[in-house]
Coordinates of C-alpha atoms in Angstrom, one line a residue:
X5 CA 145.0 130.1 -1.6
X6 CA 142.6 130.2 1.3
X7 CA 141.9 133.5 2.4
X8 CA 145.3 134.8 4.4
X9 CA 143.2 137.0 6.9
X10 CA 141.5 134.0 8.4
X11 CA 145.0 132.8 9.4
X12 CA 145.2 135.4 12.3
X13 CA 143.2 136.9 15.0
X14 CA 143.7 140.8 16.1
X15 CA 143.5 142.3 19.4
X16 CA 141.7 145.3 17.8
X17 CA 142.6 148.1 20.8
X18 CA 146.5 147.3 20.3
X19 CA 146.0 147.3 16.5
X20 CA 144.3 150.9 16.8
X21 CA 147.0 152.1 18.8
X22 CA 149.6 151.6 16.2
X23 CA 147.7 153.9 14.0
X24 CA 150.1 156.3 12.1
X25 CA 153.1 155.1 13.7
X26 CA 154.6 153.2 10.7
X27 CA 156.3 150.5 12.8
X28 CA 159.3 148.1 12.0
X29 CA 158.2 144.6 11.7
X30 CA 161.0 142.3 13.2
X31 CA 160.4 138.7 12.7
X32 CA 162.6 136.0 14.6
X33 CA 161.5 132.4 14.0
X34 CA 162.6 129.3 15.5
X35 CA 163.0 125.9 13.7
X36 CA 165.4 126.6 10.7
X37 CA 169.5 126.9 10.8
X38 CA 169.8 129.2 13.9
X39 CA 173.5 128.5 15.0
X40 CA 173.9 129.9 18.4
X41 CA 170.3 130.3 18.9
X42 CA 170.7 133.7 17.8
X43 CA 166.9 134.5 16.8
X44 CA 165.5 132.7 20.0
X45 CA 168.0 134.7 22.1
X46 CA 167.1 137.9 20.6
X47 CA 163.3 137.4 20.8
X48 CA 163.4 136.4 24.4
X49 CA 165.5 139.8 25.2
X50 CA 163.4 141.7 23.6
X51 CA 160.0 140.4 25.0
X52 CA 161.5 140.3 28.5
X53 CA 163.6 143.7 28.6
X54 CA 160.7 145.9 26.9
X55 CA 157.0 146.4 27.1
X56 CA 155.0 144.3 25.1
X57 CA 151.5 143.7 24.3
X58 CA 149.9 140.8 22.1
X59 CA 148.8 142.1 18.6
X60 CA 147.8 139.3 16.6
X61 CA 147.8 135.3 17.3
X62 CA 148.1 132.8 14.3
X63 CA 146.1 129.8 14.1
X64 CA 149.2 127.6 14.4
X65 CA 147.4 124.1 14.1
X66 CA 147.0 125.3 10.2
X67 CA 150.8 125.8 10.0
X68 CA 152.5 123.2 12.3
X69 CA 153.3 119.6 11.6
X70 CA 153.1 118.1 15.0
X71 CA 154.5 114.7 14.1
X72 CA 157.5 116.4 12.7
X73 CA 158.1 118.8 15.9
X74 CA 156.3 117.3 19.0
X75 CA 155.7 119.4 22.0
X76 CA 157.3 118.3 24.9
X77 CA 155.0 117.0 27.8
X78 CA 156.0 115.9 31.4
X79 CA 154.5 112.8 33.0
X80 CA 154.9 112.8 36.7
X81 CA 154.0 109.2 38.6
X82 CA 150.6 108.9 37.1
X83 CA 149.4 111.9 35.4
X84 CA 150.5 114.3 32.7
X85 CA 151.7 117.6 34.4
X86 CA 152.7 119.8 31.6
X87 CA 152.5 120.8 28.1
X88 CA 154.9 122.8 26.2
X89 CA 152.6 124.2 23.3
X90 CA 153.5 126.2 20.3
X91 CA 152.4 129.7 19.4
X92 CA 153.3 132.0 16.6
X93 CA 152.5 135.5 17.9
X94 CA 152.9 139.0 16.8
X95 CA 153.4 141.7 19.5
X96 CA 153.4 145.2 19.8
X97 CA 156.8 146.2 21.5
X98 CA 157.8 149.7 22.7
X99 CA 161.3 150.3 22.7
X100 CA 163.3 152.2 25.3
X101 CA 162.5 155.8 23.8
X102 CA 158.8 154.8 23.5
X103 CA 158.8 154.1 19.9
X104 CA 156.7 151.1 19.0
X105 CA 157.4 148.4 16.8
X106 CA 156.3 144.9 15.9
X107 CA 158.0 141.3 16.7
X108 CA 156.8 138.2 15.2
X109 CA 158.1 135.3 17.2
X110 CA 157.5 131.4 17.6
X111 CA 158.1 128.5 15.5
X112 CA 158.7 128.6 11.7
X113 CA 155.7 127.4 9.9
X114 CA 155.7 123.9 8.4
X115 CA 153.2 124.6 5.9
X116 CA 151.3 127.3 3.8
X117 CA 154.0 129.4 3.6
X118 CA 152.6 131.6 1.0
X119 CA 149.5 132.0 2.6
X120 CA 151.2 132.9 5.9
X121 CA 153.6 135.5 3.9
X122 CA 150.2 136.8 2.6
X123 CA 149.1 137.3 5.9
X124 CA 151.8 139.1 7.2
X125 CA 152.1 141.5 4.4
X126 CA 148.5 142.0 4.8
X127 CA 149.3 143.3 8.3
X128 CA 152.2 145.2 7.1
X129 CA 149.7 147.0 4.6
X130 CA 147.3 147.6 7.2
X131 CA 149.6 149.0 9.6
X132 CA 151.9 150.8 7.0
X133 CA 154.9 148.9 8.2
X134 CA 158.0 150.8 7.3
X135 CA 160.4 147.8 6.8
X136 CA 160.9 144.0 8.0
X137 CA 163.8 142.9 9.8
X138 CA 165.1 139.4 10.6
X139 CA 168.2 137.8 12.1
X140 CA 169.8 134.4 12.5
X141 CA 173.0 132.6 13.2
X142 CA 174.9 130.3 10.7
X143 CA 177.8 127.9 11.5
X144 CA 180.9 129.1 10.2
X145 CA 184.7 128.5 10.4
X146 CA 185.4 131.6 12.8
X147 CA 187.0 132.0 15.9
X148 CA 185.2 133.1 19.3
X149 CA 188.3 135.3 20.0
X150 CA 187.4 137.7 17.2
X151 CA 184.9 140.0 16.6
X152 CA 181.5 138.4 15.3
X153 CA 181.3 138.9 11.7
X154 CA 177.6 139.7 10.4
X155 CA 176.3 139.3 6.7
X156 CA 173.7 141.5 5.7
X157 CA 171.1 141.3 3.1
X158 CA 168.2 143.3 2.0
X159 CA 165.4 143.8 -0.7
X160 CA 167.3 146.8 -2.0
X161 CA 170.9 145.6 -2.5
X162 CA 172.5 149.1 -2.4
X163 CA 171.6 149.2 1.4
X164 CA 174.4 146.4 2.1
X165 CA 177.9 147.5 1.0
X166 CA 180.0 146.3 4.1
X167 CA 179.6 142.6 4.2
X168 CA 182.4 140.5 5.3
X169 CA 183.5 138.8 2.0
X170 CA 183.4 135.2 3.3
X171 CA 180.5 133.9 1.0
X172 CA 180.1 134.5 -2.6
X173 CA 177.0 133.2 -4.6
X174 CA 175.6 130.0 -3.3
X175 CA 172.1 127.7 -3.4
X176 CA 170.7 126.8 0.0
X177 CA 167.5 125.5 1.1
X178 CA 164.9 128.2 1.7
X179 CA 163.6 129.4 5.0
X180 CA 160.2 131.1 5.9
X181 CA 162.2 134.3 6.9
X182 CA 164.0 134.4 3.5
X183 CA 160.6 134.0 1.8
X184 CA 159.0 136.6 3.5
X185 CA 161.7 139.0 2.7
X186 CA 161.5 137.9 -1.1
X187 CA 157.8 138.2 -1.0
X188 CA 158.3 141.8 0.5
X189 CA 160.4 143.0 -2.0
X190 CA 158.3 141.5 -4.7
X191 CA 155.5 143.8 -3.0
X192 CA 157.7 146.8 -3.1
X193 CA 158.5 146.7 0.8
X194 CA 161.9 147.2 2.3
X195 CA 163.3 144.2 4.0
X196 CA 166.5 143.4 5.5
X197 CA 168.1 140.7 7.8
X198 CA 171.5 140.1 9.5
X199 CA 173.2 136.7 9.9
X200 CA 175.9 136.4 12.8
X201 CA 178.6 134.0 11.8
X202 CA 178.8 131.6 14.9
X203 CA 181.9 129.5 15.4
X204 CA 180.9 126.0 14.2
X205 CA 182.0 124.5 17.4
X206 CA 179.7 126.6 19.3
X207 CA 176.8 126.4 16.8
X208 CA 174.4 123.9 18.6
X209 CA 174.6 125.9 21.9
X210 CA 173.4 129.3 22.9
X211 CA 176.0 131.9 21.8
X212 CA 175.1 135.5 23.3
X213 CA 177.9 137.1 21.3
X214 CA 176.3 136.5 18.0
X215 CA 172.7 137.9 19.2
X216 CA 174.4 140.9 20.7
X217 CA 176.1 141.6 17.4
X218 CA 172.8 141.4 15.2
X219 CA 171.1 143.2 18.0
X220 CA 173.6 146.1 17.2
X221 CA 173.0 145.8 13.4
X222 CA 169.0 146.1 14.1
X223 CA 169.5 149.0 16.3
X224 CA 171.6 150.6 13.4
X225 CA 169.3 149.7 10.7
X226 CA 165.9 150.7 12.2
X227 CA 166.8 153.4 14.8
X228 CA 165.2 151.6 17.3
X229 CA 166.2 152.1 21.2
X230 CA 167.1 148.5 22.0
X231 CA 169.2 148.3 25.0
X232 CA 171.6 145.1 25.1
X233 CA 171.0 145.0 29.0
X234 CA 171.4 141.2 30.1
X235 CA 172.5 140.2 26.5
X236 CA 175.6 142.0 27.0
X237 CA 176.3 140.5 30.3
X238 CA 175.9 137.0 28.9
X239 CA 178.1 137.9 25.9
X240 CA 180.9 138.8 28.4
X241 CA 180.4 135.8 30.5
X242 CA 180.3 133.6 27.5
X243 CA 183.6 134.8 26.3
X244 CA 185.0 134.6 29.6
X245 CA 184.1 130.9 30.1
X246 CA 185.3 129.9 26.7
X247 CA 188.7 131.5 27.8
X248 CA 189.0 129.0 30.5
X249 CA 187.9 126.2 28.0
X250 CA 190.6 126.9 25.4
X251 CA 193.3 126.7 28.3
X252 CA 192.0 123.6 29.3
X253 CA 191.1 121.6 26.2
X254 CA 194.0 119.9 24.2
X255 CA 191.8 120.0 20.9
X256 CA 189.9 123.4 21.2
X257 CA 193.0 125.4 21.6
X258 CA 194.8 124.4 18.3
X259 CA 191.2 124.8 16.7
X260 CA 190.9 128.2 17.8
X261 CA 194.5 129.2 16.9
X262 CA 194.2 127.8 13.3
X263 CA 190.7 129.7 12.8
X264 CA 192.5 133.0 14.1
X265 CA 195.0 132.8 11.6
X266 CA 192.8 132.3 9.0
X267 CA 190.2 134.9 10.1
X268 CA 193.3 137.3 10.3
X269 CA 194.6 136.6 7.0
X270 CA 191.1 137.3 5.3
X271 CA 190.8 140.4 7.3
X272 CA 194.2 141.6 6.4
X273 CA 194.1 140.7 2.6
X274 CA 190.3 141.0 1.7
X275 CA 190.9 137.9 -0.4
X276 CA 189.2 134.9 1.5
X277 CA 189.1 131.3 0.6
X278 CA 185.6 131.4 -0.3
X279 CA 183.9 127.9 0.7
X280 CA 182.2 126.0 -2.1
X281 CA 178.1 125.4 -2.1
X282 CA 179.2 121.6 -1.2
X283 CA 181.2 122.8 1.7
X284 CA 178.5 125.2 3.1
X285 CA 176.1 122.4 2.4
X286 CA 178.0 120.0 4.4
X287 CA 178.4 122.6 7.2
X288 CA 174.6 123.0 7.3
X289 CA 173.8 119.2 7.1
X290 CA 176.2 118.5 10.1
X291 CA 174.7 121.3 12.1
X292 CA 171.1 120.0 11.4
X293 CA 172.3 116.4 12.5
X294 CA 173.8 117.8 15.7
X295 CA 170.5 119.6 16.5
X296 CA 168.6 116.3 15.8
X297 CA 170.7 114.1 17.8
X298 CA 172.0 116.1 20.7
X299 CA 170.3 118.2 23.5
X300 CA 171.6 121.6 22.7
X301 CA 171.4 122.7 26.6
X302 CA 173.9 120.0 27.1
X303 CA 176.5 120.7 24.4
X304 CA 179.8 122.7 24.7
X305 CA 178.4 125.4 22.8
X306 CA 175.9 126.4 25.6
X307 CA 176.8 129.4 27.5
X308 CA 174.5 131.2 29.5

């Protein structure tokens, strides 16, 4: 393996300001299954609502497959006017009570996963990170009219005791965030994550209630003071807009009613009809196909 330390560049003054703080490292990456764009919404909310300073920048040309995920460019009349470039960056963010933490955001690496994991664990060792935390959304057969279910996971299974029993044991394609959590556990570091169950009919768009639900779980797990702010407002607006859509859509209304019945039965009996690995795999494949074929901002599931 090439030197992991050569993969990133540190802002030394920001690094030194973190000495002795034992910060939490929150990693919220884009590019894998993230129904409702939960991770993206959460990272944007944290960077926009709290004070943030750039701590480290990764050499993304080493990690990104540009022919797989091409940057968007704008051509106007006779010239290129803009380029939406990719950046994987680690910020020092200060919560509402003045406590610093780290936030890794940007696209999921396409290559060199082991080296990138080693680089992040090198940073975690250097700053004595107290724990690593992540979040995402997955498409599930749940209604938006009920509280968002959240599945937790951790390198110490005893820390996760209150999961909704909707999924048992399943084999799924790995993500970089999952690998980082696994490698953290191997290195003896505490790491955990939270997965919001996003209604499958809203998965391609932005679903603020899902992002709000995992924000609350991160607050509880880390003790960080992370005000919901605009995210809570967006969640309320989303649910209000959906109420009107259910009333006017002849197909959506019956679907939501059927999901409500299933949800209520599971909550009351505690004996769900657990989906099989094939069913979960099919749902993920369908979601990925929608992501590739549709503009998320134009889908029914986009509510901002």
